[in-house]
Coordinates of C-alpha atoms in Angstrom, one line a residue:
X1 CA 24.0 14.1 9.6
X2 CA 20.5 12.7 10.9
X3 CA 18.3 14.8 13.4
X4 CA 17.9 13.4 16.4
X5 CA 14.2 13.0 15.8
X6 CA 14.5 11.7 12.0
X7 CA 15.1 7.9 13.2
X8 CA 11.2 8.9 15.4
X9 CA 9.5 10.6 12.2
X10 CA 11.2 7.5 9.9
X11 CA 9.8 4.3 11.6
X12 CA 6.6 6.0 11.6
X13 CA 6.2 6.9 7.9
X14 CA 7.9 3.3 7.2
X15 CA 4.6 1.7 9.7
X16 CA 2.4 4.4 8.0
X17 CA 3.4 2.6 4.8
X18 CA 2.6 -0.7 6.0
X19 CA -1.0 0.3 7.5
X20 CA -1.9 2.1 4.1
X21 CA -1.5 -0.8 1.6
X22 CA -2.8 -3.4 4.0
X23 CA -6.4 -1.0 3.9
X24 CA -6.1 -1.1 0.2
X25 CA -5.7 -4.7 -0.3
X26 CA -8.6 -5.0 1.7
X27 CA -10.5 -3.1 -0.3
X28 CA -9.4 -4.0 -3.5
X29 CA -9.8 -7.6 -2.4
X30 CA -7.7 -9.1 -4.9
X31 CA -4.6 -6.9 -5.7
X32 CA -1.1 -6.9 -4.1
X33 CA 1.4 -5.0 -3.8
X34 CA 5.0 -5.7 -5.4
X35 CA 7.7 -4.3 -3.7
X36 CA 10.2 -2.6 -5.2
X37 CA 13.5 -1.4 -2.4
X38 CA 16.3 0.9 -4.1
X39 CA 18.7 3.0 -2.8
X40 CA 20.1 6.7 -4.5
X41 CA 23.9 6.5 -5.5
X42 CA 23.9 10.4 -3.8
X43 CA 22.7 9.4 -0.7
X44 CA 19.2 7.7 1.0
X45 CA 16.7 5.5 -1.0
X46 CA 12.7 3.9 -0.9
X47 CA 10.7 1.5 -0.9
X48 CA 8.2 1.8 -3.7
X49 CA 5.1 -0.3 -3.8
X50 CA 2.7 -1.1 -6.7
X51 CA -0.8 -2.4 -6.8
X52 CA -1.5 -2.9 -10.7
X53 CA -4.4 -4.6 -12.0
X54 CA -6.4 -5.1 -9.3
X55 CA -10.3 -5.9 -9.0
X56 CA -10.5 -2.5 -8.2
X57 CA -7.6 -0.4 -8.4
X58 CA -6.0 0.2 -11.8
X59 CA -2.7 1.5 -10.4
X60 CA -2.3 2.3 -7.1
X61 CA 1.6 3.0 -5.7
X62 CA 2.4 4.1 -2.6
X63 CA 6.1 5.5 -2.0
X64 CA 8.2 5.7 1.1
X65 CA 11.5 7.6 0.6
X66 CA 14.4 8.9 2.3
X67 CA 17.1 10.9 0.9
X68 CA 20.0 13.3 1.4
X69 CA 22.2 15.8 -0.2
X70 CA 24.3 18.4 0.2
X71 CA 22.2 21.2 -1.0
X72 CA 19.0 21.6 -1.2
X73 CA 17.4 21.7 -5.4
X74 CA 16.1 25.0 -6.5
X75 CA 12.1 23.6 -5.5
X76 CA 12.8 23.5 -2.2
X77 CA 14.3 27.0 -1.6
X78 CA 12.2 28.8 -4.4
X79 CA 10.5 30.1 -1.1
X80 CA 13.2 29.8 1.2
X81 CA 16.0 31.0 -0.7
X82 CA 17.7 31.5 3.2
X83 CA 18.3 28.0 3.0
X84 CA 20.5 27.6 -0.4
X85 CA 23.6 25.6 -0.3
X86 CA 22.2 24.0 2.8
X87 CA 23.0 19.9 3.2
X88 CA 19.3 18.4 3.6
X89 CA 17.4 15.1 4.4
X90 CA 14.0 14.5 3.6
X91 CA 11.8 11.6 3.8
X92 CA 8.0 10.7 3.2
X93 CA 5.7 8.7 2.1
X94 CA 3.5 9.8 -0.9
X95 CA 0.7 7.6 -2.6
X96 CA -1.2 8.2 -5.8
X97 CA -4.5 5.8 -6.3
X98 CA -6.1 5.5 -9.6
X99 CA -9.3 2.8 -10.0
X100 CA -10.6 1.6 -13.0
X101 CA -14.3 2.2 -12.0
X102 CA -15.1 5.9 -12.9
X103 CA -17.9 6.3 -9.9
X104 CA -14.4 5.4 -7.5
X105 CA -12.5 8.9 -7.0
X106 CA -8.8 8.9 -7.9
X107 CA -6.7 10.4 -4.5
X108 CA -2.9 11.3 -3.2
X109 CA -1.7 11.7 0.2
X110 CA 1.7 12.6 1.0
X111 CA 3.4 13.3 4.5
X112 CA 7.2 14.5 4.6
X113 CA 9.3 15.7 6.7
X114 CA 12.5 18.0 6.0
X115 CA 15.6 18.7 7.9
X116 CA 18.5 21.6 6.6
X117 CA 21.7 22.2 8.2
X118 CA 24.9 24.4 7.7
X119 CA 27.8 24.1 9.7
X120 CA 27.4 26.5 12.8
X121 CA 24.0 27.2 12.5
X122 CA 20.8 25.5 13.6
X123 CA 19.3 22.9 11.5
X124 CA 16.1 24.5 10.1
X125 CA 13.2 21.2 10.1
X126 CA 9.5 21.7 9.0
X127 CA 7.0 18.9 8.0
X128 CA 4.7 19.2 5.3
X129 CA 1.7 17.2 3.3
X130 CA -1.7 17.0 2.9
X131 CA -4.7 14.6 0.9
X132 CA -6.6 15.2 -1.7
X133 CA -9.2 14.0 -4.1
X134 CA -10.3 13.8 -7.4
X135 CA -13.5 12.4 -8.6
X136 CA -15.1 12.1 -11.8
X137 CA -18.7 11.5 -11.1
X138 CA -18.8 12.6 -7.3
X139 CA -21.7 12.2 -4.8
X140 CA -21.7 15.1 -2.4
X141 CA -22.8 12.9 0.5
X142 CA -19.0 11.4 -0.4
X143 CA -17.4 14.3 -0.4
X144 CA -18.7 15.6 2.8
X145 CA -17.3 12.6 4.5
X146 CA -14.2 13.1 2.9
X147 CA -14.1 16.9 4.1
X148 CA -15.6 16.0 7.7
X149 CA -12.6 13.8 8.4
X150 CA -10.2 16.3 7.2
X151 CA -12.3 19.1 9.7
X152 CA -12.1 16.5 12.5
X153 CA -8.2 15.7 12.2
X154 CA -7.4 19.4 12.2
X155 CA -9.8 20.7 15.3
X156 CA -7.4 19.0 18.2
X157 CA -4.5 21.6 16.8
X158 CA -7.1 24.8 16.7
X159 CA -10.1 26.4 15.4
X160 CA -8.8 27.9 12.2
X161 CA -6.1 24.7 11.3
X162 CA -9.4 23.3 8.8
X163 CA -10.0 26.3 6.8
X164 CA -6.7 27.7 6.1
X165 CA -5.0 24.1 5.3
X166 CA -8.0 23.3 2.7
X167 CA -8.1 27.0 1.1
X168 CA -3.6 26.2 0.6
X169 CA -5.3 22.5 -0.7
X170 CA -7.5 24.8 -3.1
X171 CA -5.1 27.1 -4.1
X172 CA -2.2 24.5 -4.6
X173 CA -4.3 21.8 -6.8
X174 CA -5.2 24.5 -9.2
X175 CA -4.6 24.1 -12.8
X176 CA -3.6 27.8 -13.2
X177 CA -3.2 27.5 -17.1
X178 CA -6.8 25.7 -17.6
X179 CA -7.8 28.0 -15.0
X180 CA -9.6 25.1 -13.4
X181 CA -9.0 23.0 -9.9
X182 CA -7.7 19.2 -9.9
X183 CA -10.3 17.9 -7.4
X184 CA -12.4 18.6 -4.7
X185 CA -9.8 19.6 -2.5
X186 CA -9.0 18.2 1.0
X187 CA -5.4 19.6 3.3
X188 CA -2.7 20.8 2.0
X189 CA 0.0 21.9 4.5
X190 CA 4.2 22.6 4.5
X191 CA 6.7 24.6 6.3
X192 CA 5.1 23.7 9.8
X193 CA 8.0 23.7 12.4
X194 CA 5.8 26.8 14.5
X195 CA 4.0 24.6 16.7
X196 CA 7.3 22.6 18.1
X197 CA 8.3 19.6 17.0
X198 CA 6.0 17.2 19.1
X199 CA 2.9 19.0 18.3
X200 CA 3.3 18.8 14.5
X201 CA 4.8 15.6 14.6
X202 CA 1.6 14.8 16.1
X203 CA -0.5 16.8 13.6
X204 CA 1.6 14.5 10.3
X205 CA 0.8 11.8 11.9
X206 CA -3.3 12.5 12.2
X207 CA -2.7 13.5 8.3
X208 CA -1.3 10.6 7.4
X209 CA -3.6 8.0 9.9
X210 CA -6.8 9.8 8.2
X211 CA -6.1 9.5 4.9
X212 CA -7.8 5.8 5.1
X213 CA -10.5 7.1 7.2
X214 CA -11.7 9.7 4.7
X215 CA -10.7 7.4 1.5
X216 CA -11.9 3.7 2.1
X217 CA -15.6 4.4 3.1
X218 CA -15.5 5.9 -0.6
X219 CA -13.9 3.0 -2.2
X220 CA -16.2 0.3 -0.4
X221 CA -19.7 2.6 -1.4
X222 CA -18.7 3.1 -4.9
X223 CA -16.4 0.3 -6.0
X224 CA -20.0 -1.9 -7.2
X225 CA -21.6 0.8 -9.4
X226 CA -22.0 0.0 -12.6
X227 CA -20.4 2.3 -15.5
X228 CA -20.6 2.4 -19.3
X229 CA -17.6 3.2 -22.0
X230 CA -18.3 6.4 -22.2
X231 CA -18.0 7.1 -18.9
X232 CA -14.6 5.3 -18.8
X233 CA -13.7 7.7 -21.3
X234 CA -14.7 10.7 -19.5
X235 CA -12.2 9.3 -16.4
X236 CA -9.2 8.9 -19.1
X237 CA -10.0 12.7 -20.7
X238 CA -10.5 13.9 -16.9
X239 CA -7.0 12.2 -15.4
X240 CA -5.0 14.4 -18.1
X241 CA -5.2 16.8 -16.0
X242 CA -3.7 14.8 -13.2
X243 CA -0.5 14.7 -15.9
X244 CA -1.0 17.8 -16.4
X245 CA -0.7 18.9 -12.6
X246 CA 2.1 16.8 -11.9
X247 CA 4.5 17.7 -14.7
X248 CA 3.9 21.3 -15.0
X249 CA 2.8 22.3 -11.1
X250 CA 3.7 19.7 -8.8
X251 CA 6.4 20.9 -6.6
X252 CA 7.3 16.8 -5.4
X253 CA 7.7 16.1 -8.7
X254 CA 9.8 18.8 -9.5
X255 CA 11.9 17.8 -6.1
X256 CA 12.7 14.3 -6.8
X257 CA 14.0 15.3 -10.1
X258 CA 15.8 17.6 -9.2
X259 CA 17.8 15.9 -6.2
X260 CA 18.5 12.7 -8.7
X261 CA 15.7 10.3 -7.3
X262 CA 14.4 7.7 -8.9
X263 CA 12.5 8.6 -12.1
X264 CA 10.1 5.3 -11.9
X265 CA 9.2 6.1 -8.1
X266 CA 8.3 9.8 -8.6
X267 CA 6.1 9.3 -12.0
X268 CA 4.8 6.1 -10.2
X269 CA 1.8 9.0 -9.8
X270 CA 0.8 9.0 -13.5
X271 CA -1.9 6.9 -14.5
X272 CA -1.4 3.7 -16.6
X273 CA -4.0 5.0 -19.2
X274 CA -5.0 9.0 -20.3
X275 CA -6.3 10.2 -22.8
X276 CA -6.5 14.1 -24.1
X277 CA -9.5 15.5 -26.8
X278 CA -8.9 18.5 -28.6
X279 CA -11.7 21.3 -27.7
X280 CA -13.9 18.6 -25.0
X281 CA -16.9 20.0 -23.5
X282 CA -19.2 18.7 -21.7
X283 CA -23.0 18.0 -22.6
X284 CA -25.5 21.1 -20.7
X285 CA -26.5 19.0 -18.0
X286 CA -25.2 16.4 -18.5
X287 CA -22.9 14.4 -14.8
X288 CA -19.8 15.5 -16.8
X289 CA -20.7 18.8 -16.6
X290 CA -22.2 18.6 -13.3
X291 CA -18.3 17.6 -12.3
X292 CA -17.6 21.5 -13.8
X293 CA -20.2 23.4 -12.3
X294 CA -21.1 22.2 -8.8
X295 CA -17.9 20.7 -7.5
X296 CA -14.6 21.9 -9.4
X297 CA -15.5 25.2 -8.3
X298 CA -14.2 25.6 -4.4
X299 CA -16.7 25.9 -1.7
X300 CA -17.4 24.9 1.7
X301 CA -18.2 21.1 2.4
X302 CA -19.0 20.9 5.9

């Protein structure tokens, strides 16, 4: 069934892998990651890879999949119900970083590409993806960097790519039912097959190659800062809400459970400690609530 251009998109998400966890090994400076290869009895399989424990990353897992069916699940055609009953493939690689130090921002990337086909028809291919991030105790001079790379990715492929990829990041990441966004934002982009297959092909992989550009530079400023207990807590109350976004709104999730993949690879994204408090709010100007006011709230960065 593979597209001709499947085995191209593949051997770069596999080498996009590799590049990505050698740059957080580095910065970590002591962590590894464990490899864990499986395959899917329905068709495809991964290889995930944890970083646990490290001297600055908690958890930090970054996925490579590649799977196939013969119809595409009920999150993937929500949308586009024109492609039910359609045999798919899809592969990516998604990765989900939490540190322990509350002052380092917690961040996903994911990059995927999908392919449809029916018998007499055209196969229907887009790409999709996006990164994100989530700080606790942000410094704005951080988050502009993390924006300006985005911006400077997205201006080769034309003057309006920046703003309308991070107001779908801004509208996506949004906890509709605390009426409240995940993070700060970033790119968030799918169904992109308009611009031929070369050019955005080209555009996944800028996406995918700046993700340690805009991340890293964070990681190395912050990872040194000091931080108390109660800070810690604040970062365990704050990443329920990355639960809360991946079980109840996350449309990957909802994909790789729904196609039968591998339950330990798709909920390698939830952190390996949370905590919820009943009725939390923040002290009046206090950082925690500086988190609420000034940077939850979406706005331009750069």
């Amino acid at each position: 069934m593979s597209h001709p251009h499947a085995n191209e998109v593949k051997a770069f998400l596999l080498q996009l892998q590799d590049q990505i966890c050698a740059a957080l090994e580095q910065a970590d400076g002591q962590g590894r990651f464990v490899e864990d290869a499986w395959q899917r009895p329905a068709g495809g399989g991964g290889r995930s890879r944890v970083l646990a424990k490290g001297a600055v990353f908690e958890q930090a897992g970054v996925n490579f999949s590649h799977v196939s069916g013969d119809a595409l699940p009920a999150s993937a055609t929500a949308h586009r119900p024109e492609l039910a009953g359609r045999r798919f493939e899809a592969m990516g690689v998604s990765l989900v970083i939490h540190p322990e130090n509350p002052h380092v921002p917690t961040s996903h990337a994911n990059v995927r590409f999908f392919i449809a086909e029916k018998d007499g028809a055209e196969p229907v291919w887009w790409f999709g993806g996006g990164f994100d991030l989530t700080p606790f105790y942000p410094v704005e001079e951080d988050v502009i960097h993390w924006h300006t790379v985005a911006r400077d990715l997205c201006q080769p492929f034309g003057a309006n790519v920046y703003a309308d990829y991070k107001k779908w990041c801004d509208e996506y990441f949004f906890l509709k039912h605390r009426n409240e966004a995940r993070g700060v934002g970033g790119l968030f982009f799918d169904d992109l097959n308009a611009w031929g297959f070369e050019r955005s092909f080209a555009f996944l992989q800028a996406v995918g190659q700046g993700f340690v550009e805009a991340y890293v530079p964070i990681v190395d400023k912050r990872k040194a800062t000091p931080w108390t207990d109660s800070q810690r807590q604040f970062q365990l109350y704050r990443r329920g809400r990355y639960v809360e976004f991946n079980l109840v709104w996350d449309r990957g999730t909802l994909f790789g459970l729904q196609t039968g993949g591998r339950t330990e690879s798709i909920l390698m994204s939830m952190p390996p400690l949370v905590r919820w408090e009943y009725g939390y709010q923040p002290q009046p100007g206090s950082a925690e609530a500086l988190l609420y006011e000034r940077f939850l709230p979406a706005r331009d960065w750069v």
